[in-house]
Tab-separated table of C-alpha atoms in Angstrom:
chain	number	residue	atom	x	y	z
A	232	MET	CA	-9.914	-51.533	-131.249
A	233	LEU	CA	-7.360	-51.022	-133.839
A	234	VAL	CA	-5.905	-47.958	-132.046
A	235	GLN	CA	-6.487	-49.575	-128.639
A	236	GLU	CA	-4.328	-52.527	-129.067
A	237	PRO	CA	-1.035	-50.693	-130.037
A	238	LEU	CA	-1.597	-48.378	-127.380
A	239	LEU	CA	-1.766	-51.080	-124.568
A	240	ALA	CA	1.090	-52.542	-126.189
A	241	LYS	CA	2.939	-49.612	-125.824
A	242	MET	CA	1.356	-48.530	-122.149
A	243	THR	CA	2.131	-52.034	-120.764
A	244	SER	CA	5.712	-52.283	-122.132
A	245	ARG	CA	6.349	-49.148	-120.412
A	246	SER	CA	4.691	-50.220	-117.161
A	247	ARG	CA	7.512	-52.615	-116.737
A	248	ASP	CA	10.845	-50.290	-117.353
A	249	ARG	CA	13.289	-49.999	-114.953
A	250	LEU	CA	12.642	-46.304	-114.200
A	251	PRO	CA	9.794	-45.886	-111.333
A	252	ARG	CA	9.077	-42.516	-113.086
A	253	VAL	CA	8.730	-43.922	-116.491
A	254	ARG	CA	6.542	-46.774	-114.883
A	255	SER	CA	4.060	-43.929	-113.060
A	256	ALA	CA	3.950	-41.847	-116.038
A	257	ALA	CA	2.248	-45.005	-117.908
A	258	VAL	CA	-0.563	-45.383	-114.847
A	259	PRO	CA	-2.727	-42.582	-116.259
A	260	GLY	CA	-2.706	-44.206	-119.453
A	261	ILE	CA	-3.277	-47.327	-118.412
A	262	CYS	CA	-6.210	-46.673	-115.999
A	263	ARG	CA	-7.922	-44.547	-118.556
A	264	LEU	CA	-7.556	-47.521	-121.180
A	265	GLN	CA	-9.363	-49.665	-118.285
A	266	SER	CA	-12.428	-47.540	-118.122
A	267	CYS	CA	-12.890	-47.949	-121.814
A	268	VAL	CA	-11.747	-51.661	-122.803
A	269	GLU	CA	-12.547	-54.899	-121.088
A	270	SER	CA	-9.711	-56.289	-121.029
A	271	ASP	CA	-8.236	-59.128	-118.487
A	272	ASP	CA	-4.742	-57.994	-119.652
A	273	ILE	CA	-5.378	-54.496	-118.146
A	274	ARG	CA	-6.779	-55.445	-115.087
A	275	ARG	CA	-3.874	-57.802	-114.306
A	276	THR	CA	-1.445	-55.100	-115.158
A	277	ILE	CA	-2.795	-52.641	-112.844
A	278	ALA	CA	-3.457	-55.449	-110.121
A	279	THR	CA	0.597	-56.135	-110.713
A	280	LEU	CA	1.450	-52.523	-110.306
A	281	LEU	CA	-0.673	-51.556	-107.210
A	282	GLU	CA	0.235	-54.793	-105.625
A	283	SER	CA	3.935	-55.762	-106.132
A	284	ASP	CA	5.683	-52.671	-107.687
A	285	SER	CA	8.732	-51.769	-105.782
A	286	SER	CA	8.312	-48.210	-106.317
A	287	PRO	CA	5.643	-46.117	-103.605
A	288	LEU	CA	5.607	-43.654	-106.670
A	289	VAL	CA	4.269	-46.220	-109.193
A	290	ARG	CA	1.526	-47.786	-106.378
A	291	LYS	CA	0.462	-44.271	-105.406
A	292	ALA	CA	-0.285	-43.253	-109.088
A	293	VAL	CA	-2.507	-46.224	-109.530
A	294	LEU	CA	-4.533	-44.976	-106.590
A	295	ASP	CA	-4.584	-41.422	-107.972
A	296	ASN	CA	-5.805	-42.702	-111.227
A	297	LEU	CA	-7.614	-45.742	-110.741
A	298	SER	CA	-11.608	-46.085	-111.379
A	299	PRO	CA	-13.015	-48.544	-108.588
A	300	GLU	CA	-15.300	-51.156	-109.611
A	301	GLU	CA	-16.339	-54.409	-108.372
A	302	TRP	CA	-13.149	-56.583	-109.276
A	303	ASN	CA	-10.470	-54.111	-107.781
A	304	ILE	CA	-12.188	-52.979	-104.370
A	305	GLU	CA	-10.552	-55.320	-102.497
A	306	LEU	CA	-7.097	-54.221	-104.135
A	307	ILE	CA	-7.951	-51.225	-103.577
A	308	LEU	CA	-8.535	-51.594	-99.707
A	309	SER	CA	-5.521	-53.924	-99.072
A	310	ARG	CA	-3.265	-50.612	-100.081
A	311	THR	CA	-4.426	-49.387	-96.435
A	312	SER	CA	-1.753	-51.656	-94.938
A	313	ASP	CA	0.703	-50.200	-97.633
A	314	THR	CA	4.252	-49.786	-96.285
A	315	SER	CA	4.553	-46.471	-97.608
A	316	GLU	CA	2.711	-43.724	-95.777
A	317	ASP	CA	1.773	-41.973	-99.042
A	318	VAL	CA	0.214	-44.626	-100.761
A	319	ARG	CA	-2.005	-45.264	-97.679
A	320	ARG	CA	-3.098	-41.666	-97.528
A	321	ALA	CA	-3.266	-41.572	-101.365
A	322	CYS	CA	-6.011	-44.934	-100.594
A	323	TYR	CA	-7.964	-43.480	-98.082
A	324	LYS	CA	-8.527	-40.524	-100.111
A	325	LEU	CA	-9.654	-42.679	-103.005
A	326	VAL	CA	-12.284	-44.729	-100.937
A	327	ALA	CA	-13.240	-41.380	-99.524
A	328	GLU	CA	-13.899	-39.450	-103.057
A	329	LYS	CA	-15.200	-42.589	-105.093
A	330	ILE	CA	-16.283	-45.205	-103.067
A	331	ASP	CA	-19.608	-44.747	-101.683
A	332	LEU	CA	-20.227	-46.250	-97.937
A	333	GLN	CA	-23.100	-48.412	-98.528
A	334	SER	CA	-21.069	-50.066	-101.555
A	335	LEU	CA	-18.991	-51.433	-98.980
A	336	THR	CA	-19.394	-54.658	-96.892
A	337	ILE	CA	-19.655	-54.402	-92.924
A	338	SER	CA	-16.243	-55.930	-92.953
A	339	GLN	CA	-14.846	-53.704	-95.123
A	340	ARG	CA	-16.300	-50.764	-93.585
A	341	VAL	CA	-15.062	-51.824	-90.259
A	342	THR	CA	-11.531	-53.151	-91.866
A	343	LEU	CA	-11.287	-49.390	-92.760
A	344	LEU	CA	-12.232	-47.758	-89.308
A	345	ARG	CA	-9.596	-50.015	-87.809
A	346	ARG	CA	-6.776	-49.554	-89.793
A	347	GLY	CA	-7.118	-45.753	-90.040
A	348	ARG	CA	-7.503	-45.343	-86.584
A	349	LEU	CA	-4.525	-47.533	-85.491
A	350	ASP	CA	-2.134	-46.492	-88.267
A	351	ARG	CA	1.343	-45.438	-86.816
A	352	SER	CA	1.627	-42.011	-88.722
A	353	SER	CA	-0.324	-38.940	-87.382
A	354	HIS	CA	-0.804	-37.907	-90.973
A	355	VAL	CA	-2.293	-40.684	-92.372
A	356	ARG	CA	-4.672	-40.782	-89.032
A	357	LYS	CA	-5.470	-37.139	-89.956
A	358	GLU	CA	-6.323	-38.001	-93.833
A	359	PHE	CA	-8.290	-40.887	-92.758
A	360	LEU	CA	-10.092	-38.473	-90.038
A	361	GLN	CA	-10.820	-35.737	-92.187
A	362	SER	CA	-11.172	-37.488	-95.968
A	363	LEU	CA	-12.698	-40.345	-95.253
A	364	VAL	CA	-14.711	-40.136	-92.043
A	365	TYR	CA	-15.651	-36.447	-92.619
A	366	ARG	CA	-16.167	-35.750	-95.632
A	367	GLY	CA	-17.045	-38.901	-97.781
A	368	TRP	CA	-19.142	-41.193	-94.694
A	369	LEU	CA	-20.127	-38.658	-92.654
A	370	GLU	CA	-21.287	-35.482	-95.170
A	371	GLY	CA	-21.080	-37.575	-98.328
A	372	SER	CA	-22.789	-40.887	-97.859
A	373	CYS	CA	-24.962	-39.848	-94.627
A	374	GLY	CA	-25.649	-36.249	-95.701
A	375	GLY	CA	-23.920	-35.210	-91.953
A	376	ASP	CA	-26.566	-37.528	-90.070
A	377	PHE	CA	-24.277	-39.441	-87.334
A	378	TYR	CA	-27.156	-41.411	-86.392
A	379	ARG	CA	-27.391	-42.631	-89.984
A	380	LEU	CA	-23.035	-43.575	-89.501
A	381	CYS	CA	-23.856	-45.345	-86.993
A	382	GLU	CA	-26.182	-47.193	-88.237
A	383	LEU	CA	-24.266	-48.143	-91.258
A	384	LEU	CA	-21.111	-49.509	-88.886
A	385	ASP	CA	-23.519	-51.920	-87.033
A	386	PRO	CA	-22.699	-50.643	-83.507
A	387	GLU	CA	-24.183	-53.701	-81.651
A	388	THR	CA	-21.287	-55.797	-83.388
A	389	TYR	CA	-18.862	-53.285	-83.920
A	390	ALA	CA	-18.391	-50.839	-80.880
A	391	GLU	CA	-15.070	-51.623	-79.875
A	392	ASP	CA	-14.199	-50.187	-83.626
A	393	ILE	CA	-16.459	-47.216	-83.945
A	394	VAL	CA	-16.871	-45.992	-80.239
A	395	PRO	CA	-13.088	-44.525	-80.585
A	396	ILE	CA	-13.400	-42.908	-83.980
A	397	LEU	CA	-16.698	-41.035	-82.442
A	398	CYS	CA	-14.743	-39.911	-79.646
A	399	GLU	CA	-12.546	-38.389	-81.917
A	400	VAL	CA	-15.111	-36.514	-83.654
A	401	GLU	CA	-17.377	-35.649	-80.407
A	402	GLU	CA	-17.232	-31.806	-80.783
A	403	ARG	CA	-19.116	-32.613	-84.092
A	404	PHE	CA	-22.503	-34.082	-82.747
A	405	ALA	CA	-22.204	-32.230	-78.997
A	406	LYS	CA	-24.975	-30.233	-79.630
A	407	PRO	CA	-27.250	-33.071	-81.229
A	408	ILE	CA	-26.845	-35.301	-77.779
A	409	VAL	CA	-28.925	-32.804	-75.519
A	410	ALA	CA	-31.562	-34.113	-78.014
A	411	ILE	CA	-31.745	-37.968	-77.050
A	412	ASP	CA	-35.121	-38.982	-75.979
A	413	LEU	CA	-34.377	-41.174	-73.087
A	414	ASN	CA	-37.759	-43.114	-73.873
A	415	HIS	CA	-36.642	-44.157	-77.351
A	416	LEU	CA	-33.254	-44.378	-77.367
A	417	THR	CA	-31.702	-46.447	-80.086
A	418	LYS	CA	-28.612	-48.385	-80.247
A	419	GLU	CA	-27.466	-45.839	-82.685
A	420	ALA	CA	-28.351	-43.305	-79.942
A	421	ALA	CA	-26.518	-45.191	-77.159
A	422	VAL	CA	-23.380	-45.424	-78.954
A	423	LEU	CA	-23.031	-41.630	-79.735
A	424	LEU	CA	-23.877	-41.033	-75.805
A	425	LEU	CA	-21.080	-43.487	-74.912
A	426	ALA	CA	-18.452	-41.624	-76.965
A	427	PHE	CA	-19.458	-38.519	-75.908
A	428	ALA	CA	-19.178	-39.334	-72.294
A	429	LYS	CA	-16.000	-41.074	-73.031
A	430	ARG	CA	-14.504	-37.966	-74.505
A	431	SER	CA	-15.952	-35.348	-73.591
A	432	ALA	CA	-15.717	-32.608	-70.725
A	433	ASP	CA	-18.647	-30.780	-71.099
A	434	ASN	CA	-20.718	-32.713	-68.330
A	435	GLU	CA	-23.553	-30.015	-68.250
A	436	ARG	CA	-24.753	-31.160	-71.957
A	437	LEU	CA	-24.458	-34.749	-70.201
A	438	SER	CA	-26.634	-33.525	-67.140
A	439	GLN	CA	-29.504	-32.595	-69.743
A	440	VAL	CA	-29.347	-36.186	-70.858
A	441	PHE	CA	-29.658	-37.293	-67.143
A	442	PRO	CA	-30.688	-34.876	-64.870
A	443	SER	CA	-30.388	-36.801	-62.002
A	444	LEU	CA	-29.242	-39.950	-60.676
A	445	LYS	CA	-33.237	-41.180	-60.266
A	446	SER	CA	-33.334	-40.530	-63.914
A	447	TYR	CA	-30.564	-42.606	-64.820
A	448	ALA	CA	-31.273	-45.548	-61.997
A	449	GLU	CA	-34.665	-45.578	-64.259
A	450	CYS	CA	-33.334	-45.609	-67.484
A	451	LEU	CA	-31.142	-48.816	-66.542
A	452	LYS	CA	-34.308	-50.284	-65.308
A	453	TYR	CA	-36.180	-49.411	-68.558
A	454	TYR	CA	-33.493	-50.652	-70.697
A	455	LYS	CA	-32.308	-54.055	-69.054
A	456	GLN	CA	-33.636	-56.374	-71.154
A	457	ASP	CA	-31.386	-54.476	-73.987
A	458	ASP	CA	-28.277	-55.919	-73.537
A	459	PHE	CA	-26.327	-53.494	-76.012
A	460	ILE	CA	-28.017	-50.255	-74.511
A	461	LEU	CA	-27.848	-51.418	-71.165
A	462	SER	CA	-23.690	-51.873	-71.596
A	463	CYS	CA	-23.333	-48.524	-73.200
A	464	LEU	CA	-25.757	-46.896	-70.105
A	465	ILE	CA	-23.499	-48.463	-67.501
A	466	GLN	CA	-20.307	-47.282	-69.002
A	467	VAL	CA	-21.855	-43.737	-69.111
A	468	PHE	CA	-21.761	-43.473	-65.111
A	469	ASN	CA	-18.140	-42.969	-64.771
A	470	LYS	CA	-19.247	-39.282	-66.203
A	471	LEU	CA	-22.222	-38.410	-64.221
A	472	ASP	CA	-22.485	-36.012	-61.115
A	473	LEU	CA	-22.738	-38.148	-57.796
A	474	SER	CA	-23.305	-35.213	-55.665
A	475	ASP	CA	-27.188	-35.914	-55.594
A	476	GLU	CA	-27.732	-37.817	-52.351
A	477	ALA	CA	-31.515	-38.704	-52.819
A	478	GLY	CA	-30.393	-39.665	-56.439
A	479	ARG	CA	-27.460	-41.983	-54.713
A	480	ARG	CA	-29.809	-44.042	-52.296
A	481	ASP	CA	-32.421	-44.780	-55.846
A	482	LEU	CA	-29.522	-46.019	-57.848
A	483	ILE	CA	-27.698	-47.827	-55.008
A	484	SER	CA	-31.153	-49.267	-54.662
A	485	THR	CA	-31.833	-49.975	-58.246
A	486	LEU	CA	-28.353	-51.649	-58.557
A	487	ARG	CA	-28.515	-53.955	-55.870
A	488	GLU	CA	-32.433	-55.419	-56.143
A	489	ASP	CA	-33.096	-55.030	-60.133
A	490	PHE	CA	-29.254	-55.787	-60.877
A	491	LEU	CA	-27.119	-57.752	-58.827
A	492	GLU	CA	-30.080	-59.838	-57.313
A	493	ASP	CA	-31.150	-60.828	-60.508
A	494	SER	CA	-29.069	-63.939	-61.489
A	495	GLN	CA	-30.325	-63.315	-65.617
A	496	ILE	CA	-28.169	-60.111	-65.956
A	497	PRO	CA	-25.076	-61.458	-68.136
A	498	ASP	CA	-21.649	-61.787	-66.290
A	499	ARG	CA	-19.757	-58.933	-68.629
A	500	HIS	CA	-22.127	-56.454	-66.792
A	501	TYR	CA	-21.191	-57.315	-63.333
A	502	PRO	CA	-17.690	-55.276	-63.285
A	503	GLY	CA	-19.329	-51.485	-64.632
A	504	LEU	CA	-22.815	-52.098	-62.254
A	505	VAL	CA	-20.325	-53.216	-59.302
A	506	ARG	CA	-18.196	-50.280	-60.006
A	507	ALA	CA	-21.172	-47.895	-60.016
A	508	LEU	CA	-22.227	-49.261	-56.352
A	509	VAL	CA	-19.131	-48.687	-55.062
A	510	SER	CA	-18.845	-44.766	-56.342
A	511	SER	CA	-22.344	-44.371	-55.382
A	512	MET	CA	-21.938	-45.388	-51.554
A	513	GLY	CA	-18.730	-43.889	-51.141
A	514	SER	CA	-17.167	-46.492	-49.350
A	515	GLN	CA	-15.698	-49.504	-49.947
A	516	SER	CA	-16.446	-51.144	-46.688
A	517	SER	CA	-20.206	-50.284	-46.961
A	518	ALA	CA	-20.136	-51.669	-50.905
A	519	ALA	CA	-17.969	-54.918	-49.684
A	520	GLY	CA	-20.619	-55.327	-46.720
A	521	LEU	CA	-23.755	-55.010	-49.135
A	522	VAL	CA	-22.237	-57.870	-51.592
A	523	ALA	CA	-21.097	-59.677	-48.835
A	524	GLU	CA	-25.069	-59.481	-47.496
A	525	LEU	CA	-26.207	-59.941	-50.508
A	526	LEU	CA	-24.113	-63.024	-51.510
A	527	ILE	CA	-23.271	-64.874	-47.766
A	528	ALA	CA	-26.144	-63.680	-45.532
A	529	ASP	CA	-28.998	-64.856	-47.979
A	530	GLY	CA	-28.055	-68.246	-47.934
A	531	SER	CA	-27.152	-68.973	-51.541
A	532	ASP	CA	-27.573	-72.288	-53.414
A	533	TRP	CA	-23.972	-73.016	-53.930
A	534	SER	CA	-24.341	-76.501	-55.178
A	535	SER	CA	-25.136	-74.140	-58.741
A	536	GLU	CA	-22.595	-73.670	-60.647
A	537	GLN	CA	-24.021	-70.967	-62.100
A	538	ALA	CA	-25.049	-69.177	-59.025
A	539	ALA	CA	-21.186	-69.527	-58.041
A	540	PHE	CA	-19.730	-68.398	-60.853
A	541	ARG	CA	-22.229	-64.929	-60.773
A	542	ALA	CA	-21.452	-64.719	-57.036
A	543	LEU	CA	-17.608	-64.579	-57.974
A	544	LYS	CA	-18.167	-62.469	-60.888
A	545	ILE	CA	-19.435	-59.690	-58.454
A	546	VAL	CA	-16.598	-60.132	-56.051
A	547	GLU	CA	-14.251	-59.710	-58.685
A	548	GLY	CA	-15.982	-56.620	-59.799
A	549	LEU	CA	-15.728	-55.302	-56.126
A	550	LEU	CA	-11.624	-56.018	-56.090
A	551	LEU	CA	-11.374	-54.601	-59.182
A	552	ALA	CA	-13.506	-51.255	-58.203
A	553	SER	CA	-11.443	-51.222	-55.013
A	554	THR	CA	-8.152	-49.397	-53.969
A	555	PRO	CA	-5.062	-50.826	-52.020
A	556	GLN	CA	-5.803	-50.848	-48.610
A	557	ASN	CA	-2.838	-51.474	-45.511
A	558	ASP	CA	-5.249	-54.673	-44.396
A	559	PRO	CA	-7.948	-55.578	-47.049
A	560	GLU	CA	-9.023	-58.479	-44.603
A	561	VAL	CA	-10.748	-56.088	-42.400
A	562	PHE	CA	-13.713	-55.187	-46.105
A	563	PHE	CA	-13.140	-58.436	-47.905
A	564	SER	CA	-12.309	-61.729	-45.509
A	565	SER	CA	-15.693	-62.809	-45.451
A	566	LEU	CA	-16.239	-62.633	-49.120
A	567	ILE	CA	-12.922	-64.353	-49.672
A	568	ASP	CA	-13.368	-66.984	-47.118
A	569	ASN	CA	-17.301	-67.794	-48.300
A	570	VAL	CA	-17.119	-67.106	-51.917
A	571	VAL	CA	-13.794	-67.323	-53.227
A	572	LEU	CA	-11.692	-70.249	-51.447
A	573	LYS	CA	-15.238	-72.168	-52.181
A	574	GLY	CA	-14.531	-71.561	-55.550
A	575	LEU	CA	-11.102	-72.623	-55.790
A	576	VAL	CA	-11.917	-76.368	-55.035
A	577	ASN	CA	-14.990	-76.459	-57.280
A	578	SER	CA	-15.135	-78.669	-60.092
A	579	SER	CA	-15.705	-76.338	-62.560
A	580	VAL	CA	-12.518	-75.087	-65.014
A	581	ASP	CA	-14.481	-71.638	-65.051
A	582	ILE	CA	-15.203	-70.980	-61.274
A	583	ARG	CA	-11.866	-71.974	-60.454
A	584	SER	CA	-10.226	-69.792	-63.070
A	585	VAL	CA	-12.401	-66.634	-61.598
A	586	ALA	CA	-11.431	-67.644	-58.015
A	587	ILE	CA	-7.642	-67.542	-58.788
A	588	ARG	CA	-8.020	-64.067	-60.556
A	589	CYS	CA	-9.901	-63.023	-57.368
A	590	LEU	CA	-7.575	-63.772	-54.959
A	591	SER	CA	-4.728	-62.533	-57.331
A	592	ILE	CA	-6.329	-59.194	-57.096
A	593	TYR	CA	-7.222	-59.398	-53.257
A	594	CYS	CA	-3.123	-60.411	-52.981
A	595	LEU	CA	-2.244	-56.850	-55.239
A	596	MET	CA	-4.569	-55.214	-52.734
A	597	ASP	CA	-2.508	-55.600	-49.604
A	598	LYS	CA	-0.079	-52.531	-49.022
A	599	THR	CA	1.846	-54.632	-46.207
A	600	GLU	CA	1.998	-58.074	-48.750
A	601	LYS	CA	1.074	-60.127	-46.069
A	602	THR	CA	-1.554	-61.345	-48.096
A	603	ALA	CA	0.472	-61.809	-51.456
A	604	SER	CA	3.186	-63.968	-49.200
A	605	THR	CA	0.323	-65.952	-47.377
A	606	ASN	CA	-0.817	-67.359	-50.653
A	607	VAL	CA	1.727	-67.511	-53.368
A	608	LEU	CA	2.247	-71.104	-52.291
A	609	LEU	CA	-1.377	-71.831	-53.285
A	610	PHE	CA	-0.315	-69.939	-56.821
A	611	LEU	CA	2.519	-72.292	-57.211
A	612	GLN	CA	0.392	-75.711	-56.515
A	613	VAL	CA	-2.080	-74.209	-59.249
A	614	LEU	CA	0.543	-73.910	-61.223
A	615	ASP	CA	2.213	-77.398	-60.845
A	616	ASN	CA	-1.440	-79.108	-60.385
A	617	ASP	CA	-4.093	-77.973	-62.305
A	618	VAL	CA	-5.153	-77.442	-66.157
A	619	LEU	CA	-3.248	-75.279	-68.915
A	620	PRO	CA	-5.717	-72.224	-68.558
A	621	LEU	CA	-5.318	-72.204	-64.643
A	622	GLN	CA	-1.696	-72.476	-65.018
A	623	VAL	CA	-1.481	-69.677	-66.935
A	624	ILE	CA	-3.517	-67.170	-64.441
A	625	ALA	CA	-1.764	-68.896	-61.531
A	626	LEU	CA	1.882	-67.574	-63.423
A	627	GLU	CA	0.522	-64.157	-64.109
A	628	ALA	CA	-0.762	-64.210	-60.268
A	629	ILE	CA	3.109	-64.756	-59.563
A	630	VAL	CA	4.656	-62.695	-61.900
A	631	ASP	CA	2.468	-59.605	-60.786
A	632	ILE	CA	3.238	-60.526	-57.010
A	633	LEU	CA	7.357	-60.670	-57.956
A	634	LEU	CA	7.142	-57.357	-59.802
A	635	ARG	CA	4.963	-55.522	-56.663
A	636	SER	CA	7.455	-56.864	-54.207
A	637	PRO	CA	10.865	-58.750	-55.709
A	638	PRO	CA	12.024	-61.074	-52.930
A	639	SER	CA	14.937	-59.843	-51.438
């Protein structure tokens, strides 16, 4: 201790030198003393250098020499948002080499994913992917097992952060994709399948997982009660081969009878389900007719707010999946009159908000702009008289109309 105290005093005084080169030269000594001596003074000095030093050279030197401990983990992770590109790169390198994935909380893991993926520097993003995701987590902590990596990142809660990362590395798990067992599909396998479908152009491997549209339809039914896996499967649809006519008929039947007619299906699935229906039928008019039959011809009970909301979400999904027309009224008039306009006068704010969104999409679908000119006064009325959330939706609709067809 007699030797360490003067060493610490000298190193600490050099860490406050006016020259960054001198301060950075003192850093290795201070960090070495940290591993030998339990001292709050050393910790405070390191924290000050890492958080507050004006020189990127000094902050990077701390990361290059620091030994991660419980007290400094958050300090280290905070440098992923440093203003210096070199410091951020050094931070990801440190985390990859010295901090085991399982020693971090789920929140910390996802924060690293989010910041690394969205970093403005391509060099930092490359360091993040190669050092942290590839070598540190996948190969180091998970032994090359993508399923284990997904498990440690909690895909059900953080899919929006995980899938883009997996899309960047899809070529590394392309081969295991074909070995997925649809009878025992896990959440980890589902998110890998989704990432592969979003990024890869290799539809042949995907066709080995789903050899026919009928097998895909059966898979949807099988995992109907698992909300997360169902969501992944619905999003995979866009990459499927639709040339199988018999399979399309099976899928259309499944989408209608097992999903669109089931009031227990979560509302967030309707856009994807209706998009799959429109694509499978190959005709907007046929899809609109089927949806109209489903929602109107069966004499739906509009006294139920749940039924009205569900119907509007289905119509919204249909409108979003359709392309602009010269005369959209031919396809959608019955749905607009019997579902959307009724929703506009409903007492529920949630129902009115979906109805206004449906009407705004419908206006933008009309290439002739007649529908927009007819309904713009209605949006103005909502803007003047309704509650604030609906005023915002109406204002957005008016702006969209003006951007598309400014007044002469």
